[in-house]
Short mmCIF file of C-alpha atoms and ligand atoms in Angstrom, two decimals:
data_model
loop_
_atom_site.label_atom_id
_atom_site.label_comp_id
_atom_site.label_asym_id
_atom_site.label_seq_id
_atom_site.Cartn_x
_atom_site.Cartn_y
_atom_site.Cartn_z
CA MET A 1 -0.07 -0.32 -0.08
CA GLY A 2 0.64 3.41 -0.10
CA TYR A 3 4.73 3.82 -1.53
CA THR A 4 6.31 0.90 -0.54
CA THR A 5 4.67 -1.90 -3.88
CA ASP A 6 5.44 -0.34 -7.62
CA LEU A 7 4.17 -2.67 -10.53
CA GLY A 8 7.56 -3.49 -11.72
CA SER A 9 8.45 -5.14 -8.20
CA PHE A 10 4.67 -6.24 -7.93
CA LEU A 11 5.30 -8.13 -11.74
CA LEU A 12 8.98 -9.68 -10.79
CA LYS A 13 7.37 -11.58 -7.52
CA GLU A 14 4.25 -12.08 -9.59
CA ASP A 15 5.47 -13.29 -13.11
CA LYS A 16 9.36 -12.85 -14.33
CA GLN A 17 8.02 -13.30 -17.87
CA LEU A 18 4.54 -11.72 -18.12
CA PHE A 19 6.61 -8.36 -16.23
CA GLU A 20 8.46 -8.74 -19.24
CA ALA A 21 5.53 -8.31 -21.34
CA ILE A 22 4.11 -6.12 -18.95
CA MET A 23 6.87 -3.20 -18.96
CA PRO A 24 6.11 -2.09 -22.58
CA ILE A 25 2.55 -1.72 -22.43
CA GLU A 26 4.17 0.72 -18.84
CA SER A 27 5.59 2.34 -20.79
CA ALA A 28 2.90 3.87 -23.48
CA VAL A 29 0.77 4.26 -21.13
CA LYS A 30 2.53 6.59 -19.61
CA VAL A 31 2.91 8.37 -22.57
CA ILE A 32 -0.19 7.74 -23.24
CA ALA A 33 -1.37 9.81 -19.79
CA SER A 34 0.83 12.69 -19.81
CA LEU A 35 -0.72 13.23 -24.18
CA VAL A 36 -4.09 12.84 -22.86
CA LYS A 37 -3.26 15.67 -20.02
CA VAL A 38 -2.03 18.34 -22.18
CA ALA A 39 -4.36 17.04 -25.40
CA GLY A 40 -5.74 20.57 -25.59
CA LEU A 41 -2.48 22.28 -25.80
CA GLU A 42 -0.50 19.65 -28.51
CA GLY A 43 -3.25 20.05 -31.13
CA ILE A 44 -4.31 16.66 -30.27
CA LEU A 45 -8.30 16.63 -29.47
CA GLY A 46 -11.04 16.73 -32.53
CA LYS A 47 -11.13 14.21 -35.18
CA ALA A 48 -8.81 12.48 -37.56
CA GLY A 49 -11.25 12.63 -40.36
CA LYS A 50 -11.63 8.95 -41.71
CA THR A 51 -13.24 6.47 -40.29
CA ASN A 52 -11.65 3.21 -38.31
CA ILE A 53 -12.85 -0.58 -40.25
CA GLN A 54 -16.36 -0.21 -37.84
CA GLY A 55 -17.30 2.85 -39.71
CA GLU A 56 -16.87 4.60 -35.71
CA GLU A 57 -15.23 8.07 -36.16
CA VAL A 58 -11.77 8.38 -35.29
CA GLN A 59 -10.49 10.59 -33.07
CA LYS A 60 -7.19 12.09 -32.88
CA LEU A 61 -6.25 10.90 -30.20
CA ASP A 62 -7.36 7.53 -30.50
CA GLU A 63 -4.38 7.14 -33.59
CA VAL A 64 -1.62 8.86 -31.59
CA ALA A 65 -2.05 6.69 -28.21
CA ASN A 66 -2.54 3.57 -31.05
CA GLN A 67 0.34 5.03 -32.77
CA ILE A 68 3.05 5.24 -29.77
CA LEU A 69 1.76 1.88 -28.39
CA ILE A 70 3.03 -0.13 -30.78
CA ASP A 71 5.98 1.80 -31.26
CA TYR A 72 6.29 0.59 -27.63
CA LEU A 73 5.04 -2.95 -28.75
CA SER A 74 6.41 -3.65 -30.95
CA GLU A 75 9.80 -2.48 -30.53
CA SER A 76 9.90 -5.10 -27.49
CA GLY A 77 10.15 -7.70 -28.70
CA GLN A 78 7.68 -9.24 -26.50
CA PHE A 79 5.09 -9.79 -28.55
CA TYR A 80 5.03 -11.72 -31.99
CA GLY A 81 1.48 -10.28 -33.19
CA LEU A 82 -0.44 -7.19 -32.16
CA ALA A 83 -4.65 -6.81 -33.52
CA SER A 84 -5.70 -3.40 -32.66
CA GLU A 85 -9.57 -1.57 -32.74
CA GLU A 86 -7.59 1.14 -34.70
CA LEU A 87 -5.61 -1.64 -37.09
CA ASP A 88 -7.95 -3.56 -40.21
CA GLN A 89 -5.14 -6.51 -39.93
CA PRO A 90 -3.52 -7.48 -36.65
CA ILE A 91 0.75 -6.85 -37.30
CA PHE A 92 3.74 -9.00 -36.44
CA PRO A 93 6.67 -7.27 -35.79
CA GLU A 94 9.49 -8.13 -36.91
CA LYS A 95 11.13 -8.69 -33.53
CA GLY A 96 8.64 -10.20 -32.08
CA LYS A 97 9.14 -13.51 -34.63
CA ASP A 98 10.27 -15.75 -31.73
CA ALA A 99 7.68 -14.40 -28.99
CA GLN A 100 5.31 -16.08 -27.19
CA TYR A 101 2.02 -13.90 -25.93
CA VAL A 102 0.11 -11.41 -28.57
CA ILE A 103 -1.80 -8.85 -27.13
CA ALA A 104 -4.99 -7.80 -28.50
CA PHE A 105 -5.90 -3.81 -27.25
CA ASP A 106 -8.57 -0.70 -27.39
CA PRO A 107 -5.54 1.68 -27.71
CA LEU A 108 -8.04 4.89 -26.83
CA ASP A 109 -11.62 3.68 -25.50
CA GLY A 110 -14.80 6.50 -24.76
CA SER A 111 -13.46 8.16 -27.90
CA SER A 112 -16.88 10.22 -27.25
CA ASN A 113 -15.80 10.94 -23.78
CA ILE A 114 -12.19 12.92 -24.68
CA ASP A 115 -12.72 15.64 -26.04
CA VAL A 116 -15.51 16.95 -23.41
CA ASN A 117 -12.44 16.59 -21.13
CA VAL A 118 -14.04 12.92 -18.87
CA ASN A 119 -12.88 9.65 -18.54
CA ILE A 120 -10.81 7.48 -21.83
CA GLY A 121 -9.00 4.14 -21.36
CA THR A 122 -6.71 2.57 -22.33
CA ILE A 123 -7.75 -1.51 -22.50
CA PHE A 124 -5.88 -4.79 -23.19
CA SER A 125 -5.60 -8.58 -22.97
CA ILE A 126 -2.83 -10.95 -23.60
CA HIS A 127 -3.20 -14.31 -24.65
CA LYS A 128 0.11 -16.96 -25.12
CA ARG A 129 1.11 -17.57 -29.19
CA ILE A 130 -0.83 -20.80 -30.47
CA GLY A 131 0.67 -20.67 -34.54
CA ASP A 132 1.55 -18.83 -36.41
CA GLY A 133 -1.11 -15.84 -37.39
CA VAL A 134 -4.54 -15.27 -36.31
CA GLU A 135 -6.09 -17.51 -34.92
CA ASN A 136 -3.62 -16.83 -32.16
CA PHE A 137 -6.75 -13.95 -31.36
CA LEU A 138 -9.08 -16.13 -32.02
CA GLN A 139 -8.48 -18.24 -28.51
CA GLU A 140 -11.21 -18.32 -26.10
CA GLY A 141 -11.40 -15.89 -23.65
CA LYS A 142 -11.18 -17.84 -20.07
CA LYS A 143 -6.98 -19.06 -22.08
CA GLN A 144 -6.02 -14.90 -21.43
CA VAL A 145 -3.03 -14.40 -19.65
CA VAL A 146 -2.72 -10.99 -18.30
CA ALA A 147 -6.31 -8.39 -19.41
CA GLY A 148 -5.50 -4.93 -18.06
CA TYR A 149 -7.75 -1.61 -18.47
CA VAL A 150 -5.94 2.21 -18.26
CA ILE A 151 -7.79 4.71 -16.58
CA TYR A 152 -7.73 9.00 -17.16
CA GLY A 153 -9.30 10.02 -14.94
CA SER A 154 -9.00 12.05 -11.54
CA ALA A 155 -5.77 10.24 -11.60
CA THR A 156 -4.76 7.36 -14.25
CA MET A 157 -5.15 3.25 -12.34
CA LEU A 158 -3.05 0.74 -13.77
CA VAL A 159 -5.95 -2.98 -13.15
CA LEU A 160 -4.28 -6.37 -13.98
CA SER A 161 -5.15 -9.78 -13.26
CA THR A 162 -2.55 -12.25 -15.04
CA GLY A 163 -5.72 -15.17 -13.13
CA LYS A 164 -4.29 -14.44 -9.57
CA GLY A 165 -7.07 -11.79 -8.44
CA VAL A 166 -6.92 -7.76 -10.09
CA ASN A 167 -4.76 -5.57 -8.67
CA GLY A 168 -4.85 -1.85 -9.07
CA PHE A 169 -1.86 0.79 -9.31
CA THR A 170 -2.24 4.63 -9.51
CA PHE A 171 -0.19 6.56 -10.92
CA ASP A 172 2.65 9.22 -9.62
CA PRO A 173 2.77 11.90 -12.21
CA SER A 174 5.98 12.78 -10.26
CA VAL A 175 7.15 9.60 -9.03
CA GLY A 176 7.11 8.29 -12.48
CA SER A 177 5.70 5.06 -11.45
CA PHE A 178 2.35 2.87 -11.01
CA PHE A 179 2.34 2.20 -6.72
CA LEU A 180 0.07 -0.73 -5.25
CA SER A 181 -2.82 0.83 -4.37
CA HIS A 182 -6.22 -1.41 -4.77
CA PRO A 183 -5.01 -4.83 -3.62
CA ASP A 184 -6.78 -7.80 -4.96
CA MET A 185 -9.71 -5.61 -5.56
CA LYS A 186 -13.32 -7.56 -5.10
CA LEU A 187 -17.16 -6.55 -6.37
CA PRO A 188 -19.29 -6.74 -3.51
CA GLU A 189 -21.69 -9.75 -4.65
CA LYS A 190 -24.75 -6.43 -4.56
CA GLY A 191 -24.38 -3.26 -5.73
CA LYS A 192 -27.12 -0.19 -5.64
CA ILE A 193 -26.01 1.23 -9.64
CA TYR A 194 -26.52 0.84 -13.05
CA SER A 195 -25.43 2.16 -15.83
CA ILE A 196 -26.22 1.13 -19.52
CA ASN A 197 -27.53 3.72 -22.22
CA GLU A 198 -30.99 3.70 -22.00
CA ALA A 199 -32.41 6.14 -24.56
CA ASN A 200 -31.56 3.05 -26.70
CA ALA A 201 -34.43 1.08 -24.72
CA GLU A 202 -37.09 1.32 -26.97
CA LYS A 203 -34.44 0.05 -30.00
CA TRP A 204 -33.69 -3.54 -27.00
CA ASP A 205 -34.53 -6.43 -28.17
CA LYS A 206 -33.75 -8.96 -25.48
CA LYS A 207 -37.02 -10.15 -23.87
CA GLY A 208 -37.27 -8.98 -20.62
CA LEU A 209 -34.27 -6.57 -20.21
CA LYS A 210 -36.69 -3.44 -20.02
CA GLU A 211 -38.22 -5.18 -16.90
CA TYR A 212 -35.58 -6.41 -15.30
CA ILE A 213 -34.69 -1.97 -15.78
CA GLN A 214 -37.31 -1.41 -13.76
CA ALA A 215 -37.44 -4.06 -11.79
CA LEU A 216 -33.89 -2.15 -9.96
CA LYS A 217 -35.93 0.92 -10.18
CA GLY A 218 -38.45 -0.60 -7.68
CA GLU A 219 -34.97 -1.54 -5.68
CA GLY A 220 -34.26 1.66 -4.95
CA TYR A 221 -31.31 1.32 -8.02
CA THR A 222 -29.58 5.03 -8.98
CA LEU A 223 -28.50 5.12 -13.00
CA ARG A 224 -24.57 6.61 -13.71
CA TYR A 225 -23.53 6.33 -17.23
CA ILE A 226 -20.87 8.02 -18.42
CA GLY A 227 -20.62 6.18 -21.67
CA SER A 228 -16.74 5.47 -22.04
CA MET A 229 -15.98 2.09 -20.51
CA VAL A 230 -13.50 2.02 -19.02
CA ALA A 231 -14.65 3.99 -16.43
CA ASP A 232 -18.40 2.59 -16.19
CA VAL A 233 -15.83 -1.18 -15.47
CA HIS A 234 -14.15 0.49 -13.06
CA ARG A 235 -17.12 1.71 -11.13
CA THR A 236 -18.16 -1.19 -10.78
CA VAL A 237 -15.40 -3.04 -9.91
CA ILE A 238 -15.06 -0.92 -6.71
CA LYS A 239 -19.29 -0.44 -6.03
CA GLY A 240 -20.90 -2.93 -8.10
CA GLY A 241 -24.25 -3.61 -9.59
CA ILE A 242 -24.18 -3.72 -12.93
CA PHE A 243 -22.52 -2.25 -16.22
CA ALA A 244 -24.34 -3.13 -20.80
CA TYR A 245 -24.70 -2.88 -24.30
CA PRO A 246 -27.10 -4.78 -24.94
CA SER A 247 -27.70 -5.76 -29.31
CA ASP A 248 -31.09 -4.17 -29.86
CA ARG A 249 -32.71 -3.80 -33.08
CA LYS A 250 -30.02 -2.18 -35.14
CA ASN A 251 -27.19 -4.13 -33.79
CA PRO A 252 -27.94 -7.31 -33.08
CA ASN A 253 -24.42 -8.00 -31.83
CA GLY A 254 -24.28 -4.89 -29.58
CA LYS A 255 -21.66 -2.73 -29.42
CA LEU A 256 -18.99 -4.05 -27.26
CA ARG A 257 -15.44 -5.79 -29.44
CA LEU A 258 -14.87 -8.82 -28.06
CA LEU A 259 -11.64 -9.30 -28.19
CA TYR A 260 -10.34 -5.70 -26.77
CA GLU A 261 -12.99 -4.32 -24.76
CA ALA A 262 -15.38 -7.09 -23.84
CA SER A 263 -13.34 -10.16 -23.13
CA PRO A 264 -10.77 -8.70 -21.06
CA MET A 265 -12.86 -6.94 -18.56
CA ALA A 266 -15.33 -10.20 -18.32
CA PHE A 267 -11.66 -11.00 -16.98
CA LEU A 268 -10.90 -9.01 -14.91
CA ILE A 269 -14.86 -8.83 -14.15
CA GLU A 270 -14.73 -12.35 -13.08
CA GLN A 271 -10.96 -12.32 -11.39
CA ALA A 272 -13.31 -9.98 -8.92
CA GLY A 273 -16.16 -11.41 -7.72
CA GLY A 274 -17.66 -10.63 -10.23
CA LEU A 275 -19.83 -12.01 -13.61
CA ALA A 276 -20.07 -11.39 -17.14
CA THR A 277 -21.98 -12.89 -19.18
CA THR A 278 -23.63 -12.14 -23.05
CA GLY A 279 -27.17 -13.67 -21.62
CA GLN A 280 -26.55 -16.18 -23.65
CA GLU A 281 -23.57 -17.51 -22.30
CA ASP A 282 -19.98 -16.58 -20.75
CA ILE A 283 -18.69 -13.84 -22.31
CA LEU A 284 -14.79 -15.82 -21.50
CA ASP A 285 -16.52 -19.12 -23.61
CA ILE A 286 -16.26 -17.33 -26.73
CA LYS A 287 -14.64 -18.76 -29.34
CA PRO A 288 -14.17 -15.42 -31.56
CA THR A 289 -13.63 -16.15 -35.55
CA ASP A 290 -13.52 -12.66 -36.58
CA ILE A 291 -11.12 -10.16 -34.49
CA HIS A 292 -13.02 -7.39 -34.90
CA GLN A 293 -16.33 -9.34 -34.08
CA ARG A 294 -18.43 -7.27 -31.88
CA THR A 295 -20.54 -8.97 -28.97
CA PRO A 296 -23.48 -7.95 -26.27
CA VAL A 297 -22.34 -7.08 -22.72
CA TYR A 298 -24.04 -8.07 -19.51
CA LEU A 299 -20.83 -7.64 -15.74
CA GLY A 300 -21.98 -6.76 -12.81
CA SER A 301 -22.11 -8.13 -9.41
CA LYS A 302 -23.21 -11.61 -8.97
CA LYS A 303 -26.75 -11.12 -7.34
CA GLU A 304 -27.20 -8.60 -10.10
CA ILE A 305 -25.85 -10.52 -12.89
CA GLN A 306 -27.90 -13.43 -11.63
CA GLN A 307 -31.38 -11.27 -10.74
CA LEU A 308 -31.00 -10.68 -14.80
CA LEU A 309 -29.95 -14.20 -16.44
CA GLY A 310 -33.09 -14.95 -14.50
CA TYR A 311 -35.59 -12.18 -16.72
CA LEU A 312 -33.65 -12.72 -19.11
CA GLN A 313 -35.16 -16.25 -20.09
CA GLY A 314 -37.85 -16.85 -17.75
P1 LIG B 401 -14.31 3.24 -28.20
O1 LIG B 401 -14.14 4.59 -28.10
O2 LIG B 401 -12.94 2.45 -28.16
O3 LIG B 401 -15.16 3.18 -29.43
O4 LIG B 401 -15.53 3.20 -27.34
C1 LIG B 401 -16.62 2.92 -27.41
C2 LIG B 401 -17.34 2.61 -26.65
C3 LIG B 401 -17.97 2.20 -24.84
O5 LIG B 401 -16.13 3.01 -24.81
C4 LIG B 401 -18.59 2.46 -24.34
O6 LIG B 401 -19.58 2.03 -24.06
C5 LIG B 401 -19.78 2.25 -25.46
O7 LIG B 401 -18.87 3.25 -26.72
C6 LIG B 401 -20.70 3.74 -25.72
O8 LIG B 401 -21.23 3.95 -26.46
P2 LIG B 401 -22.26 5.02 -26.33
O9 LIG B 401 -22.22 6.29 -26.89
O10 LIG B 401 -23.40 4.12 -28.00
O11 LIG B 401 -23.58 4.34 -25.22
MN1 LIG B 402 -12.65 1.72 -26.65
MN1 LIG B 403 -11.24 2.85 -28.88
#
């Protein structure tokens, strides 16, 4: 606690190989964190003037963060392959040709919040290399060796799991290091908050979902929805409750991407004692077929997810 354990010494104790893989991520997100704080001065707010493979408008900071991660991760030689929200196809860096891990990332999550100075983040997911091509990225979420996110909030935090629970590290910019501030994070069994873009309620196609949300209101729950998955999930880890991005009539698989949003967050939530489901199955059991595929997401405290499943399936 306090300043006694920095990220590097923590990981050296936990797993030396993963220490080497995670250090370049740490370096990259420190640079991103520093740019996020001065984006308005550096001329990197606003749109980049193009759309990505998802058909979504790319922001300048999406591109900047993506490039920083690609540079650090490729240069490190720790990764055989890199997949990103902002890359149509994965990259296989020359220096990583003998490496044993692959990584998928959302370089900048919460793009719509960049220009309004609201929390944004980075999400990442590491698997062991199993072959030579894209199959490396198409492994189930339960096979992740590391899942994590960084939240660029009032404090910058890195929240991480190597499969032995979840630990949160707070960045002290004056020292330049992340320190363990939230050891062994656990979701409360039950919370008081639901988090969903309720403006889409008329389009929801899942039977029972509206009734479930109505029931939560009746039980005195309150609504918090930031619109950055990282921030909404971070709050859910700390305060419990439920975060959801369901399917709807326009988006049969919802909006969130499996590889670099849903799956790493599901891994963290389950490692912290919560549950993460598509409504049909555990998110971590999905065998991906496409690096940019989407999935409905319901995650949070055990009580809420079990109650939700009763409504969806009942
Ligand atoms: P990204 O900025 O990486 O494209 O992700 C945006 C996602 C996610 O952060 C958030 O949960 C969701 O979009 C919010 O979507 P709505 O604006 O449709 O509610
Ligand atoms: Mn995102
Ligand atoms: Mn993004």
